Tab-separated table of C-alpha atoms in Angstrom:
chain	number	residue	atom	x	y	z
P	1	MET	CA	0.283	0.186	-0.056
P	2	PRO	CA	1.324	3.373	-0.924
P	3	SER	CA	2.509	5.381	2.427
P	4	ASP	CA	1.085	8.508	0.837
P	5	LEU	CA	-2.012	8.033	1.224
P	6	ARG	CA	-3.796	10.788	2.793
P	7	PRO	CA	-7.109	11.217	4.786
P	8	GLY	CA	-10.340	11.490	3.458
P	9	PRO	CA	-12.857	14.317	3.943
P	10	ASP	CA	-14.886	11.196	6.212
P	11	SER	CA	-11.279	10.633	8.500
P	12	PRO	CA	-10.168	12.438	11.814
P	13	PRO	CA	-8.018	15.028	11.950
P	14	THR	CA	-4.638	14.344	12.081
P	15	ASP	CA	-3.403	17.134	14.378
P	16	GLU	CA	-5.000	20.037	16.901
P	17	LEU	CA	-3.581	22.716	14.393
P	18	ARG	CA	-5.719	20.426	11.601
P	19	SER	CA	-8.545	20.499	13.753
P	20	ALA	CA	-8.782	23.671	14.789
P	21	GLU	CA	-8.905	24.320	11.125
P	22	GLN	CA	-11.434	22.201	10.362
P	23	SER	CA	-13.419	23.132	13.423
P	24	LEU	CA	-12.861	27.183	12.456
P	25	ALA	CA	-14.795	26.294	8.690
P	26	VAL	CA	-17.965	24.407	10.722
P	27	LEU	CA	-17.445	27.791	13.032
P	28	GLN	CA	-17.586	30.024	9.865
P	29	GLN	CA	-20.981	28.263	8.399
P	30	VAL	CA	-22.825	29.434	11.157
P	31	LEU	CA	-21.428	32.758	11.828
P	32	HIS	CA	-21.791	33.380	7.866
P	33	THR	CA	-25.925	33.367	8.532
P	34	ILE	CA	-25.837	36.320	11.670
P	35	ALA	CA	-27.286	39.036	11.093
P	36	ASP	CA	-27.191	42.417	12.964
P	37	ASP	CA	-30.276	42.149	14.453
P	38	ASP	CA	-29.644	38.362	15.530
P	39	MET	CA	-27.176	40.042	18.057
P	40	SER	CA	-28.866	40.610	21.152
P	41	ARG	CA	-30.457	37.080	20.430
P	42	GLN	CA	-29.480	34.497	24.735
P	43	THR	CA	-27.723	31.838	23.374
P	44	PRO	CA	-27.319	28.772	25.680
P	45	CYS	CA	-24.268	30.685	27.340
P	46	SER	CA	-26.927	31.866	30.526
P	47	GLU	CA	-24.580	34.737	30.723
P	48	TYR	CA	-23.551	35.453	27.169
P	49	ASP	CA	-26.077	37.143	24.135
P	50	ILE	CA	-24.624	37.156	20.976
P	51	SER	CA	-23.278	40.137	20.278
P	52	GLN	CA	-21.940	39.000	24.136
P	53	LEU	CA	-20.297	35.385	22.877
P	54	THR	CA	-18.686	37.092	20.368
P	55	GLU	CA	-16.309	39.386	22.633
P	56	HIS	CA	-15.829	36.502	24.723
P	57	LEU	CA	-14.902	33.963	21.839
P	58	LEU	CA	-12.817	37.250	19.980
P	59	ASN	CA	-11.176	37.274	23.125
P	60	SER	CA	-9.747	33.302	24.033
P	61	ILE	CA	-8.756	33.555	20.024
P	62	THR	CA	-6.471	36.380	20.219
P	63	THR	CA	-5.500	35.259	23.700
P	64	LEU	CA	-4.328	32.312	22.684
P	65	GLY	CA	-2.922	33.783	19.078
P	66	GLY	CA	-0.707	35.914	21.624
P	67	MET	CA	1.154	32.921	22.596
P	68	VAL	CA	2.623	32.326	19.197
P	69	GLY	CA	3.167	36.716	18.648
P	70	ALA	CA	-0.057	36.717	16.331
P	71	ASP	CA	-0.715	40.317	14.598
P	72	TYR	CA	-3.623	41.318	14.024
P	73	SER	CA	-5.058	44.244	11.997
P	74	ALA	CA	-7.302	46.641	13.720
P	75	ARG	CA	-11.315	46.028	14.560
P	76	GLU	CA	-13.606	47.083	13.246
P	77	PRO	CA	-16.908	46.538	15.590
P	78	THR	CA	-19.530	47.334	13.197
P	79	ASP	CA	-18.026	44.009	10.729
P	80	ALA	CA	-20.246	41.288	10.855
P	81	VAL	CA	-19.261	38.803	13.224
P	82	GLU	CA	-18.151	36.738	11.230
P	83	GLY	CA	-15.664	39.113	9.324
P	84	GLN	CA	-14.741	39.827	13.220
P	85	ILE	CA	-13.872	36.475	13.855
P	86	ILE	CA	-12.545	34.857	11.245
P	87	GLY	CA	-10.212	38.055	11.150
P	88	ALA	CA	-9.105	37.723	14.430
P	89	ALA	CA	-8.844	33.858	13.436
P	90	ARG	CA	-7.180	33.768	10.812
P	91	PRO	CA	-3.809	35.575	12.092
P	92	THR	CA	-3.955	33.031	15.402
P	93	LEU	CA	-4.505	29.522	13.312
P	94	ASP	CA	-1.280	30.899	11.036
P	95	ALA	CA	1.249	31.988	13.888
P	96	TRP	CA	0.258	28.597	15.319
P	97	HIS	CA	1.409	27.179	12.411
P	98	ARG	CA	4.999	29.191	12.336
P	99	HIS	CA	5.372	27.869	15.979
P	100	GLY	CA	4.240	24.266	15.215
P	101	LEU	CA	3.145	22.220	18.287
P	102	GLU	CA	6.258	21.460	19.410
P	103	GLY	CA	7.823	23.312	23.192
P	104	ASN	CA	5.394	25.297	25.530
P	105	VAL	CA	4.384	28.817	25.205
P	106	SER	CA	3.637	31.100	27.615
P	107	LEU	CA	0.111	31.593	29.770
P	108	GLY	CA	0.748	34.810	31.872
P	109	GLU	CA	3.452	33.644	33.924
P	110	SER	CA	3.872	29.987	33.797
P	111	GLU	CA	4.688	27.596	30.925
P	112	ILE	CA	2.150	25.162	28.823
P	113	PRO	CA	2.218	22.645	26.782
P	114	ALA	CA	2.342	24.313	23.409
P	115	GLN	CA	0.263	20.985	21.455
P	116	VAL	CA	-2.683	21.888	24.234
P	117	ALA	CA	-2.853	25.340	24.203
P	118	ALA	CA	-3.346	24.586	20.250
P	119	SER	CA	-6.273	22.349	21.428
P	120	VAL	CA	-8.458	25.223	23.365
P	121	LEU	CA	-8.979	26.251	19.820
P	122	SER	CA	-10.576	23.771	18.669
P	123	VAL	CA	-12.956	23.273	21.635
P	124	GLU	CA	-13.518	27.392	21.567
P	125	PHE	CA	-14.821	27.259	17.837
P	126	LEU	CA	-16.244	24.121	17.697
P	127	VAL	CA	-18.550	24.069	21.346
P	128	HIS	CA	-19.177	27.947	19.906
P	129	ALA	CA	-20.305	27.202	17.124
P	130	TRP	CA	-23.357	25.559	18.782
P	131	ASP	CA	-23.903	28.154	21.103
P	132	TYR	CA	-24.206	30.663	18.207
P	133	ALA	CA	-26.489	27.931	15.977
P	134	ALA	CA	-28.451	27.573	18.735
P	135	ALA	CA	-29.192	30.992	19.618
P	136	LEU	CA	-30.030	30.844	15.713
P	137	GLY	CA	-32.451	28.334	15.801
P	138	ARG	CA	-30.248	25.832	13.968
P	139	GLU	CA	-28.283	22.428	13.871
P	140	VAL	CA	-24.560	22.794	13.595
P	141	LYS	CA	-22.796	20.413	10.337
P	142	ALA	CA	-19.592	19.060	11.111
P	143	PRO	CA	-18.272	15.615	10.246
P	144	ASP	CA	-18.558	13.295	13.329
P	145	PRO	CA	-14.300	12.080	13.406
P	146	LEU	CA	-14.072	15.791	14.085
P	147	VAL	CA	-16.271	15.732	16.456
P	148	GLU	CA	-14.942	12.923	18.191
P	149	TYR	CA	-11.918	14.468	17.794
P	150	VAL	CA	-12.850	17.248	19.761
P	151	PHE	CA	-14.514	15.343	21.750
P	152	GLY	CA	-11.257	13.447	23.382
P	153	LEU	CA	-9.369	17.339	23.256
P	154	ALA	CA	-12.095	18.697	25.335
P	155	GLN	CA	-12.146	14.913	27.754
P	156	ARG	CA	-8.169	16.084	28.770
P	157	LEU	CA	-8.797	19.482	28.445
P	158	ILE	CA	-11.652	19.849	30.970
P	159	GLN	CA	-10.564	18.433	34.153
P	160	PRO	CA	-13.164	18.497	36.985
P	161	ASP	CA	-11.041	20.065	39.496
P	162	GLN	CA	-10.694	23.353	36.898
P	163	ARG	CA	-14.616	22.991	35.699
P	164	ALA	CA	-15.705	26.140	37.798
P	165	ARG	CA	-12.768	27.895	36.806
P	166	GLY	CA	-12.824	27.846	32.726
P	167	GLY	CA	-16.140	28.252	32.898
P	168	PHE	CA	-18.152	25.066	32.228
P	169	ALA	CA	-20.858	24.030	34.261
P	170	GLU	CA	-21.303	20.152	35.094
P	171	PRO	CA	-21.528	17.435	32.490
P	172	VAL	CA	-25.072	17.481	31.073
P	173	GLU	CA	-26.539	13.654	31.240
P	174	VAL	CA	-27.544	12.283	27.540
P	175	PRO	CA	-27.969	9.137	26.448
P	176	ALA	CA	-24.991	6.585	25.805
P	177	ASP	CA	-26.502	6.825	22.042
P	178	ALA	CA	-26.786	9.983	21.922
P	179	ASN	CA	-24.695	11.731	19.072
P	180	PRO	CA	-21.059	13.027	18.870
P	181	MET	CA	-21.978	16.921	19.159
P	182	ASP	CA	-24.747	16.426	21.584
P	183	GLN	CA	-21.620	14.798	23.726
P	184	LEU	CA	-18.981	17.136	23.174
P	185	VAL	CA	-21.428	19.729	24.244
P	186	ALA	CA	-23.412	17.488	27.425
P	187	PHE	CA	-19.833	17.598	28.351
P	188	THR	CA	-18.902	21.138	28.527
P	189	GLY	CA	-21.865	21.737	30.578
P	190	ARG	CA	-24.851	22.327	27.906
P	191	ASN	CA	-28.227	20.534	27.442
P	192	PRO	CA	-28.536	19.649	23.698
P	193	ALA	CA	-32.253	20.557	24.042
P	194	TRP	CA	-31.811	23.992	24.546
P	195	ARG	CA	-33.783	25.632	21.726
P	196	VAL	CA	-33.872	29.876	21.759
P	197	ASP	CA	-37.179	30.907	22.595
């Protein structure tokens, strides 16, 4: 069998950066549908409407990008949500690709493995894609292998003793045969059955 076979579209990502790229593509599909009059819609995160969730996500993205020296253009708060998020995510991912997954990166006054920090991107992108979609009354279209991969990352990242500090509620129980996206969002403390009023 040839050694240069590449993974197909239904294969899981091969590392944290490919996962982040694929998760961002899923997020962008959702962001593309957000209109100006959607900004005050409540999200499944009780403390965030779409506007506040966008600020939270932008802060997370730029913090993660800052770990690897990402450069950002001046942000236009009047830009569409898609433009704002992609305008931060693209330089962040480009900087991560330049840095790679080896070694450590600074987090405040401490250091963490680069691979761990990079894995946060996938969880942020995919889980918040679900948050945005739920707020809009839509479904997230993400391949199961990607969601399963990100679920594995989330399980390694979100330790029981760090849930509250990381802003995560306790996991929500779902049936054993729940689809991968429901399992992922339930693990992060969200109710997969949440619907916009």
